[in-house]
Short mmCIF file of C-alpha atoms in Angstrom, two decimals:
data_model
loop_
_atom_site.label_atom_id
_atom_site.label_comp_id
_atom_site.label_asym_id
_atom_site.label_seq_id
_atom_site.Cartn_x
_atom_site.Cartn_y
_atom_site.Cartn_z
CA UNK A 1 -0.14 0.01 0.21
CA UNK A 2 1.32 3.49 -1.07
CA UNK A 3 2.21 5.32 2.27
CA UNK A 4 0.89 8.48 0.82
CA UNK A 5 -2.47 6.89 0.89
CA UNK A 6 -1.72 5.38 4.34
CA UNK A 7 -1.42 8.94 5.83
CA UNK A 8 -4.56 9.97 3.92
CA UNK A 9 -6.95 7.49 5.70
CA UNK A 10 -5.17 6.99 9.18
CA UNK A 11 -3.14 10.26 9.53
CA UNK A 12 -4.84 11.18 12.68
CA UNK A 13 -4.57 7.82 14.58
CA UNK A 14 -1.00 7.75 13.10
CA UNK A 15 -0.55 11.31 14.97
CA UNK A 16 -1.93 10.34 18.13
CA UNK A 17 -0.02 7.41 18.06
CA UNK A 18 3.01 9.25 17.95
CA UNK A 19 2.47 11.85 20.09
CA UNK A 20 1.37 9.69 22.63
CA UNK A 21 4.39 7.22 22.04
CA UNK A 22 7.34 9.61 22.15
CA UNK A 23 6.02 13.11 20.91
CA UNK A 24 4.44 14.08 24.41
CA UNK A 25 7.68 12.78 26.42
CA UNK A 26 10.32 14.54 23.70
CA UNK A 27 8.56 17.68 24.19
CA UNK A 28 8.41 17.17 28.04
CA UNK A 29 12.03 16.53 28.12
CA UNK A 30 12.70 20.08 25.98
CA UNK A 31 10.43 21.63 28.25
CA UNK A 32 12.55 20.65 31.13
CA UNK A 33 15.62 21.58 29.74
CA UNK A 34 14.75 25.12 28.90
CA UNK A 35 13.22 25.51 32.65
CA UNK A 36 16.31 24.31 33.90
CA UNK A 37 18.64 26.77 31.78
CA UNK A 38 16.01 29.88 32.10
CA UNK A 39 16.54 29.49 35.82
CA UNK A 40 20.42 29.15 36.17
CA UNK A 41 20.85 31.66 33.47
CA UNK A 42 18.18 34.41 35.24
CA UNK A 43 19.24 33.78 38.69
CA UNK A 44 22.83 32.74 39.14
CA UNK A 45 25.29 36.19 38.28
CA UNK A 46 28.10 35.40 39.90
CA UNK A 47 29.02 31.44 39.76
CA UNK A 48 31.60 30.43 37.34
CA UNK A 49 30.39 26.82 37.59
CA UNK A 50 26.81 27.39 36.94
CA UNK A 51 27.18 29.65 34.10
CA UNK A 52 29.42 26.44 32.44
CA UNK A 53 26.45 24.30 32.92
CA UNK A 54 24.12 27.06 31.39
CA UNK A 55 26.27 26.89 28.51
CA UNK A 56 26.33 23.05 27.95
CA UNK A 57 22.51 23.14 28.43
CA UNK A 58 22.32 26.31 25.88
CA UNK A 59 24.51 24.11 22.92
CA UNK A 60 21.67 21.08 24.18
CA UNK A 61 19.11 23.19 22.86
CA UNK A 62 21.09 24.72 19.89
CA UNK A 63 21.49 20.90 19.25
CA UNK A 64 17.81 20.24 18.80
CA UNK A 65 17.12 23.49 16.71
CA UNK A 66 19.82 22.25 14.62
CA UNK A 67 17.95 18.99 14.17
CA UNK A 68 14.93 20.93 13.33
CA UNK A 69 16.41 22.85 10.49
CA UNK A 70 18.04 19.42 9.23
CA UNK A 71 14.48 18.02 9.13
CA UNK A 72 12.60 21.11 7.84
CA UNK A 73 15.07 22.63 5.77
CA UNK A 74 14.06 26.09 4.47
CA UNK A 75 11.11 25.87 5.87
CA UNK A 76 12.32 26.16 9.19
CA UNK A 77 13.34 29.52 8.69
CA UNK A 78 9.49 30.77 7.68
CA UNK A 79 8.43 30.62 10.88
CA UNK A 80 9.61 33.83 13.20
CA UNK A 81 8.97 32.05 16.41
CA UNK A 82 12.30 29.86 15.44
CA UNK A 83 14.33 33.06 15.27
CA UNK A 84 13.16 34.03 18.83
CA UNK A 85 14.34 30.08 19.76
CA UNK A 86 17.78 30.51 18.32
CA UNK A 87 18.15 33.87 19.79
CA UNK A 88 16.72 33.19 23.25
CA UNK A 89 19.78 30.03 23.28
CA UNK A 90 22.62 32.15 21.52
CA UNK A 91 22.77 35.09 23.33
CA UNK A 92 22.34 33.65 26.84
CA UNK A 93 25.33 31.41 25.65
CA UNK A 94 27.45 34.39 24.66
CA UNK A 95 26.60 36.17 27.95
CA UNK A 96 27.56 33.08 30.04
CA UNK A 97 30.83 32.53 27.93
CA UNK A 98 31.79 36.27 29.03
CA UNK A 99 31.25 35.62 32.53
CA UNK A 100 32.98 32.20 32.40
CA UNK A 101 36.34 34.29 31.15
CA UNK A 102 36.17 36.60 34.25
CA UNK A 103 34.88 39.52 31.84
CA UNK A 104 31.95 41.50 32.64
CA UNK A 105 29.28 41.37 29.77
CA UNK A 106 28.02 44.48 28.63
CA UNK A 107 24.55 45.74 30.43
CA UNK A 108 22.51 45.43 26.97
CA UNK A 109 23.48 41.78 26.31
CA UNK A 110 22.82 40.89 29.76
CA UNK A 111 19.18 42.38 29.79
CA UNK A 112 18.64 41.54 25.91
CA UNK A 113 19.96 37.91 26.58
CA UNK A 114 17.25 37.94 29.93
CA UNK A 115 14.59 39.15 27.77
CA UNK A 116 14.75 36.82 25.11
CA UNK A 117 14.59 33.83 27.56
CA UNK A 118 11.71 35.54 29.16
CA UNK A 119 9.98 35.77 25.98
CA UNK A 120 10.56 32.31 25.07
CA UNK A 121 8.98 30.98 28.27
CA UNK A 122 6.11 33.20 27.71
CA UNK A 123 5.76 31.59 23.76
CA UNK A 124 5.80 28.23 25.76
CA UNK A 125 3.06 29.02 27.53
CA UNK A 126 1.27 30.72 24.88
CA UNK A 127 1.61 28.08 22.55
CA UNK A 128 0.45 25.28 25.25
CA UNK A 129 -2.89 27.41 25.95
CA UNK A 130 -3.55 28.19 22.16
CA UNK A 131 -3.43 24.55 21.63
CA UNK A 132 -5.90 23.86 24.11
CA UNK A 133 -8.25 26.96 23.97
CA UNK A 134 -8.28 27.49 20.19
CA UNK A 135 -12.05 26.95 18.74
CA UNK A 136 -12.11 23.37 17.01
CA UNK A 137 -14.56 24.60 14.07
CA UNK A 138 -14.61 27.56 11.72
CA UNK A 139 -16.50 30.50 12.29
CA UNK A 140 -17.24 34.24 11.64
CA UNK A 141 -17.87 36.81 14.14
CA UNK A 142 -20.03 38.65 12.04
CA UNK A 143 -22.64 36.01 11.26
CA UNK A 144 -23.96 33.72 13.92
CA UNK A 145 -23.49 30.04 12.87
CA UNK A 146 -26.96 28.35 12.13
CA UNK A 147 -26.22 25.43 14.46
CA UNK A 148 -23.17 26.16 17.26
CA UNK A 149 -21.39 23.18 18.06
CA UNK A 150 -22.38 22.98 21.74
CA UNK A 151 -18.99 20.93 22.39
CA UNK A 152 -16.61 23.14 20.85
CA UNK A 153 -16.91 25.57 24.22
CA UNK A 154 -13.52 27.58 22.76
CA UNK A 155 -15.86 28.52 20.11
CA UNK A 156 -16.75 32.63 20.66
CA UNK A 157 -20.26 32.34 19.91
CA UNK A 158 -20.35 29.83 23.16
CA UNK A 159 -18.02 32.13 24.71
CA UNK A 160 -20.21 35.45 24.52
CA UNK A 161 -23.19 36.45 26.92
CA UNK A 162 -26.70 35.22 26.34
CA UNK A 163 -30.24 36.51 27.07
CA UNK A 164 -33.36 33.91 27.43
CA UNK A 165 -36.91 34.60 27.53
CA UNK A 166 -38.72 33.69 30.54
CA UNK A 167 -41.95 31.87 29.42
CA UNK A 168 -45.59 32.46 30.67
CA UNK A 169 -45.42 29.19 32.27
CA UNK A 170 -42.06 30.30 34.36
CA UNK A 171 -39.75 28.04 32.28
CA UNK A 172 -36.72 29.40 30.51
CA UNK A 173 -36.84 29.52 26.79
CA UNK A 174 -34.52 26.54 25.53
CA UNK A 175 -32.66 28.98 22.91
CA UNK A 176 -31.37 32.37 23.53
CA UNK A 177 -33.16 35.15 22.74
CA UNK A 178 -30.36 37.92 22.51
CA UNK A 179 -26.82 36.84 21.83
CA UNK A 180 -24.34 38.93 22.57
CA UNK A 181 -21.91 39.66 19.02
CA UNK A 182 -18.06 38.36 19.78
CA UNK A 183 -14.97 40.31 19.33
CA UNK A 184 -11.76 39.50 18.50
CA UNK A 185 -10.62 39.85 22.50
CA UNK A 186 -13.59 37.15 23.22
CA UNK A 187 -11.24 34.44 22.61
CA UNK A 188 -7.55 35.68 22.54
CA UNK A 189 -6.07 31.95 21.83
CA UNK A 190 -8.03 31.29 18.34
CA UNK A 191 -4.40 32.41 17.03
CA UNK A 192 -0.79 31.70 18.24
CA UNK A 193 0.28 35.29 18.24
CA UNK A 194 -2.76 36.92 20.50
CA UNK A 195 -2.26 34.12 22.53
CA UNK A 196 1.15 35.76 23.47
CA UNK A 197 -0.51 39.08 24.06
CA UNK A 198 -2.92 36.86 26.36
CA UNK A 199 -0.34 35.29 28.46
CA UNK A 200 1.24 38.42 28.53
CA UNK A 201 -1.24 40.59 30.08
CA UNK A 202 -2.04 37.30 32.84
CA UNK A 203 1.37 37.34 33.91
CA UNK A 204 1.42 41.24 34.23
CA UNK A 205 -2.17 41.38 35.46
#
C-alpha cells in the first residue's frame, strides 16, 4: 500500500499514536531543559560553575534546533518563532561565556539575553494554551452560525453572554433570545500571536 494513502485515511490515528508514544515525552524533556536553563541563567549571576552548566544546556537546545533545521530545511526559517528560539539560546550562551572568562558582559547584552529567555518562556505557555483553547470549528465574528457546536466550548459564539426569555409558565426558553456579538478579544487564543499577548496580560496583571 502506498504510504501516502496510509496517511490519507489514518493520519489522525498515526499522529495521535506518535504523540502519545514519544512526541509528548520529547517535548516535555525539551521543556524541562529550558526551564532549568532559564532558572540558571536568570538567577545565578556570579558563579562560574553554574554558567558553565548554562552553556552546556544552551548547546543542548541549539542541537535540538539544528535537528529541526536539518529535518524541515528552508521551511524552518519561514516561522518567526524559530528565530526567537535561536536568539533565546545563542545570546544567553554568549553572555555566559563572558562570565566564564572573567569578563563582565555589557549591560545591554545581559538585559537582551534575559528578555529573550523570558519571551521564550511566554511563547511556550502561549503555545500550550493556544493548542488547548483554540476553537475546533471555523466561525465568523459577523455572522452567527445556524447550528453552534455545543461541544466546542472555545468557539467565541459559545463564550459570549446570552439572554433567554422567561415563558408564561415560568420556564426559561431553550434557545437564547439575544446573543452578544463576539469580537477579537472574546477568545484571544484563536491564533498563536494573540495567545502571546493574552499570556503576557495574564502574567503582568
